[in-house]
Coordinates of C-alpha atoms and ligand atoms in Angstrom, one line a residue:
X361 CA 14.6 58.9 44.3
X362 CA 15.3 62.5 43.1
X363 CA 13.2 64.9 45.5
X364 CA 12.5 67.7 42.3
X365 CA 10.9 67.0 38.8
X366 CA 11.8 70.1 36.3
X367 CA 8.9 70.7 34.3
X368 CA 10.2 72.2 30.5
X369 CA 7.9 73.7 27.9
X370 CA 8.8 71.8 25.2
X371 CA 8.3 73.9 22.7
X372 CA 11.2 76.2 24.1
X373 CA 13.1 73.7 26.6
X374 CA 12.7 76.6 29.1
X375 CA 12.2 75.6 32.8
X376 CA 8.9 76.6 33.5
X377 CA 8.3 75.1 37.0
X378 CA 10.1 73.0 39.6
X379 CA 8.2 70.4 41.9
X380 CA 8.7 68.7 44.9
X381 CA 8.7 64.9 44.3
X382 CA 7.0 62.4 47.0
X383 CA 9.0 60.3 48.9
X384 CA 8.0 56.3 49.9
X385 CA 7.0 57.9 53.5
X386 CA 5.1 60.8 52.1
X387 CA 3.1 58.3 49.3
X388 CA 2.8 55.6 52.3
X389 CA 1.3 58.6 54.0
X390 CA -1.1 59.6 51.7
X391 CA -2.2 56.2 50.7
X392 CA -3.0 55.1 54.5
X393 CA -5.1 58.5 54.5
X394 CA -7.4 57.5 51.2
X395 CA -7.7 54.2 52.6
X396 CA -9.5 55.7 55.7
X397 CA -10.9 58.4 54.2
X398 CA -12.9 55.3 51.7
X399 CA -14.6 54.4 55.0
X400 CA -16.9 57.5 55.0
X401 CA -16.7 58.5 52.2
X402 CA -18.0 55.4 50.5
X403 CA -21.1 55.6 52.8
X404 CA -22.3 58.9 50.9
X405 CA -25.2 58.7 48.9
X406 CA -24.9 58.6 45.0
X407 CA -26.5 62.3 44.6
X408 CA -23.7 63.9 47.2
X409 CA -21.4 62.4 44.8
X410 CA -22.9 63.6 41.9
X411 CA -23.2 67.3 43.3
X412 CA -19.3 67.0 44.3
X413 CA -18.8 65.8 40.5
X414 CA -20.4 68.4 39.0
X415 CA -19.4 70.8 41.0
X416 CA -16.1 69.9 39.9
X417 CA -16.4 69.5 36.6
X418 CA -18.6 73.5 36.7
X419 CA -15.0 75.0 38.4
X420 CA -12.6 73.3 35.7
X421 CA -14.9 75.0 33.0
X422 CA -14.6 78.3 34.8
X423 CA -11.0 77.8 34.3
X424 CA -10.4 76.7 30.6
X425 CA -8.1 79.0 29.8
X426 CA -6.4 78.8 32.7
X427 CA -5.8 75.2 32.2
X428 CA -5.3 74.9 29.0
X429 CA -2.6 77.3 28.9
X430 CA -0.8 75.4 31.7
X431 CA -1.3 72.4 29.4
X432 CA 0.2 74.0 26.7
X433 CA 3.2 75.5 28.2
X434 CA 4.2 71.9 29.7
X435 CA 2.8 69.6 26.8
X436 CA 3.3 71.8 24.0
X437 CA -0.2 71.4 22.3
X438 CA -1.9 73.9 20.6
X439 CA -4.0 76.0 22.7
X440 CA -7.3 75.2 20.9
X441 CA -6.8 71.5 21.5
X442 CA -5.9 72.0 24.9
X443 CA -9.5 74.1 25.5
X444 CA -10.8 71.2 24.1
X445 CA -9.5 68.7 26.3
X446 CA -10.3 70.5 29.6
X447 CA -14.5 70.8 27.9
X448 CA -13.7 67.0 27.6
X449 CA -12.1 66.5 31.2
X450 CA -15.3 68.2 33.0
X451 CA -17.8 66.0 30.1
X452 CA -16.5 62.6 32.2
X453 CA -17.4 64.5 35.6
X454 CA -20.6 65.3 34.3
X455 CA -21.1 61.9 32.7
X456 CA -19.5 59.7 35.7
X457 CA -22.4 61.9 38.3
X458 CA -25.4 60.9 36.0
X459 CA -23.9 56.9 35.9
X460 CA -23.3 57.4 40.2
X461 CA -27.4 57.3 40.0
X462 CA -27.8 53.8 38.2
X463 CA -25.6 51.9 40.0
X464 CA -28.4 49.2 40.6
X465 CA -28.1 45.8 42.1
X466 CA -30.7 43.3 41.5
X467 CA -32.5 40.4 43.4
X468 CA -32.9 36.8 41.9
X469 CA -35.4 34.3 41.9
X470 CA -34.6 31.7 45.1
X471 CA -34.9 28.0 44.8
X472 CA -37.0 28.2 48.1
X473 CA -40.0 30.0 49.5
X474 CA -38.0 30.8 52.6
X475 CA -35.1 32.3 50.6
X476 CA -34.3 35.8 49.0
X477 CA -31.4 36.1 47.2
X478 CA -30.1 40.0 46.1
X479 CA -27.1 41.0 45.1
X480 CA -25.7 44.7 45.1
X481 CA -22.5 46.4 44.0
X482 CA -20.6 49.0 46.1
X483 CA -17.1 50.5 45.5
X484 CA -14.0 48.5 45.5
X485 CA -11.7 50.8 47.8
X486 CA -8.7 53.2 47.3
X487 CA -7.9 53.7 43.5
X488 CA -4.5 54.4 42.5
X489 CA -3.9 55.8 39.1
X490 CA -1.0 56.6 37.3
X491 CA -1.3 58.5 34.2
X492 CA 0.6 60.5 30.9
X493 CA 1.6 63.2 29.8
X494 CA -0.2 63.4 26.7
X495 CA -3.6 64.2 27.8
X496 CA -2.2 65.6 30.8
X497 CA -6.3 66.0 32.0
X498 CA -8.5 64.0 30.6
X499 CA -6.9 60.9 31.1
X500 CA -7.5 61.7 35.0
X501 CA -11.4 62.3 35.4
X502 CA -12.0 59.8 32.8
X503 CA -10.0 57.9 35.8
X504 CA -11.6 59.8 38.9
X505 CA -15.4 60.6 37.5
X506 CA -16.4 56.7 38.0
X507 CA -13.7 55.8 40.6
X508 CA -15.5 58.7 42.7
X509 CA -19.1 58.3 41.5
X510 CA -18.8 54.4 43.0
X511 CA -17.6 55.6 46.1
X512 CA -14.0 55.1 46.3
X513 CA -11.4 57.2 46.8
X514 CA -8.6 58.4 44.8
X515 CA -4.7 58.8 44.2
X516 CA -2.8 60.1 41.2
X517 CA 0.7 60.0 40.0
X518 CA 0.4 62.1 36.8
X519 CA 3.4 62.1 34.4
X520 CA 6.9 63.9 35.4
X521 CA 6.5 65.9 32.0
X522 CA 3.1 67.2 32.8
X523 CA 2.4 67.7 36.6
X524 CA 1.0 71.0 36.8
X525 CA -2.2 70.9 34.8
X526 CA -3.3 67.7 36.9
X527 CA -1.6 69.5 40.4
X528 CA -4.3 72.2 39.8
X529 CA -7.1 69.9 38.5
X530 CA -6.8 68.7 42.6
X531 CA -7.0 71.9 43.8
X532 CA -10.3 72.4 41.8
X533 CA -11.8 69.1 43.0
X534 CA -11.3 70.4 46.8
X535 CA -12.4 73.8 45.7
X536 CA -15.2 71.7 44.7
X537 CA -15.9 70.4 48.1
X538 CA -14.3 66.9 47.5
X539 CA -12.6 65.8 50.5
X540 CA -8.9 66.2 50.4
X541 CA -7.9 63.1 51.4
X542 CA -10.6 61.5 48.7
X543 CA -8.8 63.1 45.7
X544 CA -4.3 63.0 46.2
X545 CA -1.9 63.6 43.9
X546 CA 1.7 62.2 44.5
X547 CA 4.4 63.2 42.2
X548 CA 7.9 61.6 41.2
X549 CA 9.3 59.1 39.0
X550 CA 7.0 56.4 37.4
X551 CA 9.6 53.4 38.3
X552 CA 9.8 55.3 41.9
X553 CA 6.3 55.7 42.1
X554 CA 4.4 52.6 40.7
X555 CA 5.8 50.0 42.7
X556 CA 4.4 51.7 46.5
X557 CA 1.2 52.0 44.6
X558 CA 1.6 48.2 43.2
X559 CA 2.8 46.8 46.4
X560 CA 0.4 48.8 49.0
X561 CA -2.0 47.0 51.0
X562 CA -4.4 49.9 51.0
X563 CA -4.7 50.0 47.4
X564 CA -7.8 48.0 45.8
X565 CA -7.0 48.9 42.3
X566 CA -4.8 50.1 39.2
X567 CA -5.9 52.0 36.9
X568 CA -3.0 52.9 34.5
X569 CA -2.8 55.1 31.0
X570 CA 0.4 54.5 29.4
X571 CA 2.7 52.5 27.3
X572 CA 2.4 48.6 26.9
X573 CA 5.7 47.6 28.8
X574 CA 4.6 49.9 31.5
X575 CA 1.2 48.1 31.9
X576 CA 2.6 44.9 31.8
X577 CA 4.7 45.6 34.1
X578 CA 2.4 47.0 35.9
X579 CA 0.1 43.6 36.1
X580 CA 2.8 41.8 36.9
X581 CA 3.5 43.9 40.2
X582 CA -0.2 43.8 41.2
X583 CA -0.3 40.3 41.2
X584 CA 1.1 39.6 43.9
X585 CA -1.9 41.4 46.0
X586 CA -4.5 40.6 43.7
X587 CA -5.5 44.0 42.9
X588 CA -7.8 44.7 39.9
X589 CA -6.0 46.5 37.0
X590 CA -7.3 48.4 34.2
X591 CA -4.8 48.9 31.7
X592 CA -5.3 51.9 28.5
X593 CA -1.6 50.9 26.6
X594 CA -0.6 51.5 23.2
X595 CA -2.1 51.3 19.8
X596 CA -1.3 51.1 15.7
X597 CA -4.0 52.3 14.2
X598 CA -4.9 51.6 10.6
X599 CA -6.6 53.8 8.3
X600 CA -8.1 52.3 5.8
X601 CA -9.5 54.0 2.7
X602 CA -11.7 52.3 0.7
X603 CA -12.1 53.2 -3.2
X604 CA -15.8 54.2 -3.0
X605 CA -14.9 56.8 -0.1
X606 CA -14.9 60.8 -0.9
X607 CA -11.4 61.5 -0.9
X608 CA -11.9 64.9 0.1
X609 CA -13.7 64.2 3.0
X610 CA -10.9 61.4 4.4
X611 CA -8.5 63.6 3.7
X612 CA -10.0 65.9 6.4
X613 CA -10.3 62.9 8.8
X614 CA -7.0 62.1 8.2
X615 CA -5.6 65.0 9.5
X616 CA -7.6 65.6 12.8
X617 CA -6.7 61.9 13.3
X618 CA -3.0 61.6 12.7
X619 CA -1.2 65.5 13.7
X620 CA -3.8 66.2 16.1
X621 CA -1.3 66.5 19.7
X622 CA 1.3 66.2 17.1
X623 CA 0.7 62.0 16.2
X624 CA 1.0 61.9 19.8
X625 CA -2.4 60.0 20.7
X626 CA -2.8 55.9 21.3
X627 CA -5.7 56.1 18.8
X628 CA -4.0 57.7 16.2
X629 CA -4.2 56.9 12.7
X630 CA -0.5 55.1 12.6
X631 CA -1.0 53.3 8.9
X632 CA -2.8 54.2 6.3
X633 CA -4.2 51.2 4.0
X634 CA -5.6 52.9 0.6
X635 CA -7.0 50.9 -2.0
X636 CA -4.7 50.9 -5.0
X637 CA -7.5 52.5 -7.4
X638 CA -7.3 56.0 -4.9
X639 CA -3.8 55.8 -3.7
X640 CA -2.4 58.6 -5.9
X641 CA -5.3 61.0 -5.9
X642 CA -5.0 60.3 -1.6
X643 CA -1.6 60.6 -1.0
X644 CA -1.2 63.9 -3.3
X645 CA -4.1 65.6 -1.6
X646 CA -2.9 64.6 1.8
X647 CA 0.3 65.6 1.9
X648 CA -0.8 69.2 0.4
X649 CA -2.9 69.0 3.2
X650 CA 0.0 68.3 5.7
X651 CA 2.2 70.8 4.3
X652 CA -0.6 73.6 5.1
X653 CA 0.0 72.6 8.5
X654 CA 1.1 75.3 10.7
X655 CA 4.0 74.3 13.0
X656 CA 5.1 76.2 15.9
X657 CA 4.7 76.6 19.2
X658 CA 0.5 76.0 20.7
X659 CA 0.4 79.3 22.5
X660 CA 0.8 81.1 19.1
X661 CA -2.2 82.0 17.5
X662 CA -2.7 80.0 14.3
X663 CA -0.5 77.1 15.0
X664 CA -1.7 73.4 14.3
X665 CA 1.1 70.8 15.0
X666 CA 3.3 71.5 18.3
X667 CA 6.2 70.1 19.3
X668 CA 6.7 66.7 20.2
X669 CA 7.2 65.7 24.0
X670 CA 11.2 65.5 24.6
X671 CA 14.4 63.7 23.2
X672 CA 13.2 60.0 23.8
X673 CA 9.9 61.0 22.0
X674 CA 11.8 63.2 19.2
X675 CA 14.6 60.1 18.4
X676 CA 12.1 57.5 18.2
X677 CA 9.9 58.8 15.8
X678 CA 13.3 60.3 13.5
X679 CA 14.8 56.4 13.9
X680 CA 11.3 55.0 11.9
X681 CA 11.3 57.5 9.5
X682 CA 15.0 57.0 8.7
X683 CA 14.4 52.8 8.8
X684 CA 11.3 53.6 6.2
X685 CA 13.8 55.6 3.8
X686 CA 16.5 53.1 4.3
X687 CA 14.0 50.6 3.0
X688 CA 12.3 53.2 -0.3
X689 CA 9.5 54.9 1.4
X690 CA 9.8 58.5 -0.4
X691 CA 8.9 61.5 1.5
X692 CA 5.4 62.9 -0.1
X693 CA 5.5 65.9 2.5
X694 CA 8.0 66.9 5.8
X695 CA 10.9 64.3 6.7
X696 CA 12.1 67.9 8.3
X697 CA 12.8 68.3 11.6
X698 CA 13.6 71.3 13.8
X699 CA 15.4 71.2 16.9
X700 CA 17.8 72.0 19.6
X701 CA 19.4 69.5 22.2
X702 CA 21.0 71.8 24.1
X703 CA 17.7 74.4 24.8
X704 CA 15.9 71.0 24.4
X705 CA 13.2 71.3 22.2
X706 CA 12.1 69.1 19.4
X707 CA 9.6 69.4 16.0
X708 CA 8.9 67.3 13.5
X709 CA 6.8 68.6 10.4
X710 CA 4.5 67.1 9.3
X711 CA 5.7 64.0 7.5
X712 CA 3.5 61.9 5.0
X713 CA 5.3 58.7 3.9
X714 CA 4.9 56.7 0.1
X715 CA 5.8 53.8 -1.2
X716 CA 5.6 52.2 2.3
X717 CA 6.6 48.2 2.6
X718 CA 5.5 46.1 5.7
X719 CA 8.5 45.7 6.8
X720 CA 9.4 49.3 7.7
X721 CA 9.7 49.9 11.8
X722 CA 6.7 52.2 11.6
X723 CA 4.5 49.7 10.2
X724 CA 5.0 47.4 13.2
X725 CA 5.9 49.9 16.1
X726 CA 3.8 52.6 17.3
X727 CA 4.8 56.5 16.1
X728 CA 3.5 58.5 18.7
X729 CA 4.5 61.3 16.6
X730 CA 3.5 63.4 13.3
X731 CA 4.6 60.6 11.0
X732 CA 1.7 58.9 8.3
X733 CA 3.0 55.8 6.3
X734 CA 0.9 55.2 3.5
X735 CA 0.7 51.2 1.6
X736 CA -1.9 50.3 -0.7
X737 CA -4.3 47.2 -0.6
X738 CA -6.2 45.4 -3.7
X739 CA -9.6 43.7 -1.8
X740 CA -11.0 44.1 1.7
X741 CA -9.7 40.7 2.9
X742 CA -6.1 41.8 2.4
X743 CA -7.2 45.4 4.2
X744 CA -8.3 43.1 7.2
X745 CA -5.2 40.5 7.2
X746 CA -2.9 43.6 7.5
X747 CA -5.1 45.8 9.9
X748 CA -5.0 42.5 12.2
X749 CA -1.1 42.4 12.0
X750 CA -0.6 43.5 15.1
X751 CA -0.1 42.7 18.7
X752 CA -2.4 46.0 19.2
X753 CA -6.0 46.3 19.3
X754 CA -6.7 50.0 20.0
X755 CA -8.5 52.0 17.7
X756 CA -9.2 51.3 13.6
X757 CA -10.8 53.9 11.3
X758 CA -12.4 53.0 7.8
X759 CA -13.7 55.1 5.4
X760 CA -16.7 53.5 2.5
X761 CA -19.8 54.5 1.9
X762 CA -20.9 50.8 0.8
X763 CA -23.0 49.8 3.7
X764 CA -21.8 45.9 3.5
X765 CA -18.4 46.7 3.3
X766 CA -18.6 48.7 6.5
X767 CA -20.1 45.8 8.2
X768 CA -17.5 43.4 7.0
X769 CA -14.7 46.2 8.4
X770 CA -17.1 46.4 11.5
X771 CA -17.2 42.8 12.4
X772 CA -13.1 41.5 11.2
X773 CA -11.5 44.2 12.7
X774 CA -9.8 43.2 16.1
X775 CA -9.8 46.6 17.5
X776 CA -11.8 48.0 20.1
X777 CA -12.9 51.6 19.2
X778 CA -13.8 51.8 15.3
X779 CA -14.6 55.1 13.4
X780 CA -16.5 54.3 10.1
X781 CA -16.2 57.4 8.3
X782 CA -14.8 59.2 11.6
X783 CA -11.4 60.1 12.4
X784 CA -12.4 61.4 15.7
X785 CA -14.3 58.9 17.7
X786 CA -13.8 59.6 21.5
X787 CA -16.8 61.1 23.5
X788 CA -17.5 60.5 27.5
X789 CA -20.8 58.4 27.2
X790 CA -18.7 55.7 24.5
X791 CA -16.4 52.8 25.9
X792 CA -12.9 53.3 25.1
X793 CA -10.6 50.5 25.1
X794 CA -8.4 47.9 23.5
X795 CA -8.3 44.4 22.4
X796 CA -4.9 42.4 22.5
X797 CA -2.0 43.6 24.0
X798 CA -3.8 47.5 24.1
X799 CA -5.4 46.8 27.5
X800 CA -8.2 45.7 29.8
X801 CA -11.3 47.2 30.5
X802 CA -12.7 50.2 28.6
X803 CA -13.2 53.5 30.3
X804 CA -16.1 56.0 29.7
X805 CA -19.6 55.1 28.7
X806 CA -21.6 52.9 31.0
X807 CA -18.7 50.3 31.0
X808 CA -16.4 53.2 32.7
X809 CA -17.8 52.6 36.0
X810 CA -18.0 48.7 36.0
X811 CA -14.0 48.0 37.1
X812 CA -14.7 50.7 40.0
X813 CA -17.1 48.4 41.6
X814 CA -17.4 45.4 43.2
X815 CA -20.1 42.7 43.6
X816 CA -21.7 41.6 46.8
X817 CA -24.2 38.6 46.8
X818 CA -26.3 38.4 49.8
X819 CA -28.5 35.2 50.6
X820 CA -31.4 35.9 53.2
X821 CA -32.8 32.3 54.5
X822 CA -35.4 31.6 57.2
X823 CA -38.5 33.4 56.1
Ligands
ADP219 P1 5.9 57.2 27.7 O1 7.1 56.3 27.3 O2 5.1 57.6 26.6 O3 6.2 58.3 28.6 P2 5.2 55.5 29.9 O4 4.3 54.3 29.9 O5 6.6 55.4 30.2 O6 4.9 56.2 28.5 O7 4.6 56.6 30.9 C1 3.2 56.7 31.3 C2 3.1 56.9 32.8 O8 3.7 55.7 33.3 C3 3.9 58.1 33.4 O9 3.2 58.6 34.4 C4 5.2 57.5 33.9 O10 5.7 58.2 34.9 C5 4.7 56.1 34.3 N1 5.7 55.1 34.4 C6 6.8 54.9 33.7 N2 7.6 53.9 34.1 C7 6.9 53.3 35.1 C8 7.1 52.2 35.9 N3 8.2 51.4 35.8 N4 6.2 51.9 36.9 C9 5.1 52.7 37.0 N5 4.8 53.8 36.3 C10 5.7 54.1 35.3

């Protein structure tokens, strides 16, 4: 176990900080403490925990641009999308302290005069989270907000590329008045890391953001003490553009949704399906759109597309857009690259793919980068048979203005989060989550809450 993580800005490779990494005895440590610290703090009422939510959530606001430029300078997004995430890291707080209120139980008719039966749910214990770098915030209070609002306490391992936006979202929380021992952070190497969390007795539950090997692995480790695992893992979006759609209009969805954290989101568009009768008159207008693009580094004014995360990121995404040429995609916009191994940062313009085959890598394997494959389809059926070719089931957009086809997308589409018409579909009240191999459970919306909570049935006789 290496005992410092060297956070980079990975739009310059520069060291910008350098952590200390846990150890087993100092993660033993802290889990034993959030494992007593659920005893009392489980007993407070809903509206304490609400207060300490939004109290919370009040402080990271305060900070925006603090935050966000620490998210910046170790993730690489563009400033304005980082401001955004931290308004959408304190809108699960806010959310998670209003659903804290209606956690209600309920009572049941008894068989018997002499008999009540009632049954009411409380918090299920110490929460251990592990989380990525790509929404270095947000993916933790969409975590914390219900985990805390049900009572239980909480521990984080954030990723090693993106510690110190989520080391001073803690500090906030016990600014806030949280308990220090109900909100940890541990640092170090996910493999290091995952299986003390995995194999701990104190630990109730997993609650993992991350990439689908990860999450099975994950499951498989948390078997053995039957914890309860939620699992947010990877997607392949399609995009599918329908001929009675307003190009112009998809166009614009199609770019928030594919370059927005550089391709770099689970729910991003990762194929685009355009009926054969708009094909040209989309891919033209969207790669002039992608070529507008500005690239460079987030903390520069103006500047659209960041750099992607590091080298494994970086060859990954290069590797499926040389397979696609290999096979005859043509490059409608990017393909260009810019980067240096030894400062050790990495771009990738823009890219917008033609002539795309099914059997091109990036039609089968997630991007996670600025990378848009377009194929067309002839009827909806076909649209549907390849949307569904997937092990994935994350997010799917569609885009028709023809009420019964967007019914027939709405109710074949083996995705869990669907944008009809919207490229941009996440909010804190909605359930996010996948079908398939993209995970279980769904965070956010009143769902968020439910695997934070466990069920007690109590059966009163002798009356
Ligand atoms: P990516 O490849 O995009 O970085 P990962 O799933 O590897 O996605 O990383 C997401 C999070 O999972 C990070 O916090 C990382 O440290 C953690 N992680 C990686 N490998 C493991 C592992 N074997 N066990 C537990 N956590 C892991």
């Amino acid at each position: 176990m290496s005992d410092k993580i060297e956070v980079k800005n990975p739009a310059t490779g520069e060291v910008i900080a350098t952590i200390a990494a846990d150890n087993p005895k100092s993660v033993n440590a802290k889990l034993k403490a959030g494992y007593e610290a659920f005893k009392t703090f489980s007993k407070t009422t809903a509206y304490e925990r609400a207060a300490l939510l939004n109290h919370w959530a009040e402080l990271i606001l305060e900070h925006q641009e603090e935050l966000a430029t620490i998210m910046t300078k170790e993730n690489g997004k563009p400033l304005k999308e980082a401001v955004g995430e931290v308004i959408s890291t304190a809108s699960y707080l806010t959310w998670f302290a209003e659903e804290a209120k209606r956690l209600y139980g309920r009572t049941i008719p008894a068989g018997t005069n002499n008999k009540r039966l009632m049954v009411t749910r409380q918090g299920i214990g110490l929460v251990a989270a592990i989380t990525p770098w790509n929404f270095p915030a947000a993916m933790m209070t969409r975590k914390a907000g219900p985990a805390l609002a049900a009572g239980c306490t909480f521990i984080v391992k954030p990723a090693e590329d993106t510690p110190l936006t989520m080391i001073r979202l803690v500090e906030l929380a016990h600014k806030a008045g949280i308990p220090t021992d109900v909100v940890q952070i541990v640092n170090g190497r996910g493999a290091d890391i995952g299986p003390l969390f995995t194999g701990s007795p104190y630990v109730r539950k997993i609650t993992f953001t991350g990439s689908t090997p990860v999450g099975k692995l994950l499951i498989q480790q948390s078997a053995e003490t039957m914890k309860g695992v939620s699992m947010e893992l990877g997607g392949h979006a399609p995009f599918i553009v329908c001929e009675d759609a307003d190009i112009d209009y998809v166009v614009t969805q199609a770019i928030a949704s594919k370059f927005r954290n550089a391709g770099q989101t689970c729910i991003c568009a990762n194929r685009f399906l355009v009926h054969e009768a708009v094909i040209d008159e989309f891919s033209e207008k969207f790669a002039q759109a992608a070529k507008a693009l500005k690239v460079g580094n987030g903390l520069e004014e103006g500047v659209e597309v960041g750099p992607v995360i590091n080298k494994k990121g970086f060859d990954k995404i290069v590797a499926q857009i040389e397979d696609a040429k290999a096979k005859g995609a043509t490059l409608l916009a990017g393909g260009t690259t810019h980067f240096d191994n030894e400062k050790g940062f990495y771009f990738v313009n823009p890219t917008v793919l033609g002539n795309v085959t099914l059997d091109m890598k990036i039609m089968q394997e997630e991007t996670f980068g600025p990378v848009a494959p377009i194929t067309p389809f002839k009827s909806d059926e076909e649209a549907i048979e390849i949307a569904n070719s997937t092990p994935f089931g994350l997010a799917a957009y569609f885009f028709t203005d023809n009420y019964k086809r967007g019914i027939y997308f709405q109710e074949n589409l083996d995705f869990g989060i669907l944008g009809w018409n919207d490229g941009l579909p996440t909010a804190a009240q909605a359930p996010f989550g996948g079908m398939k191999e993209s995970g279980i459970g769904s965070e956010g919306g009143t769902e968020g809450i439910e695997p934070y909570l466990q069920t007690k049935y109590l059966s009163i006789a002798g009356l």
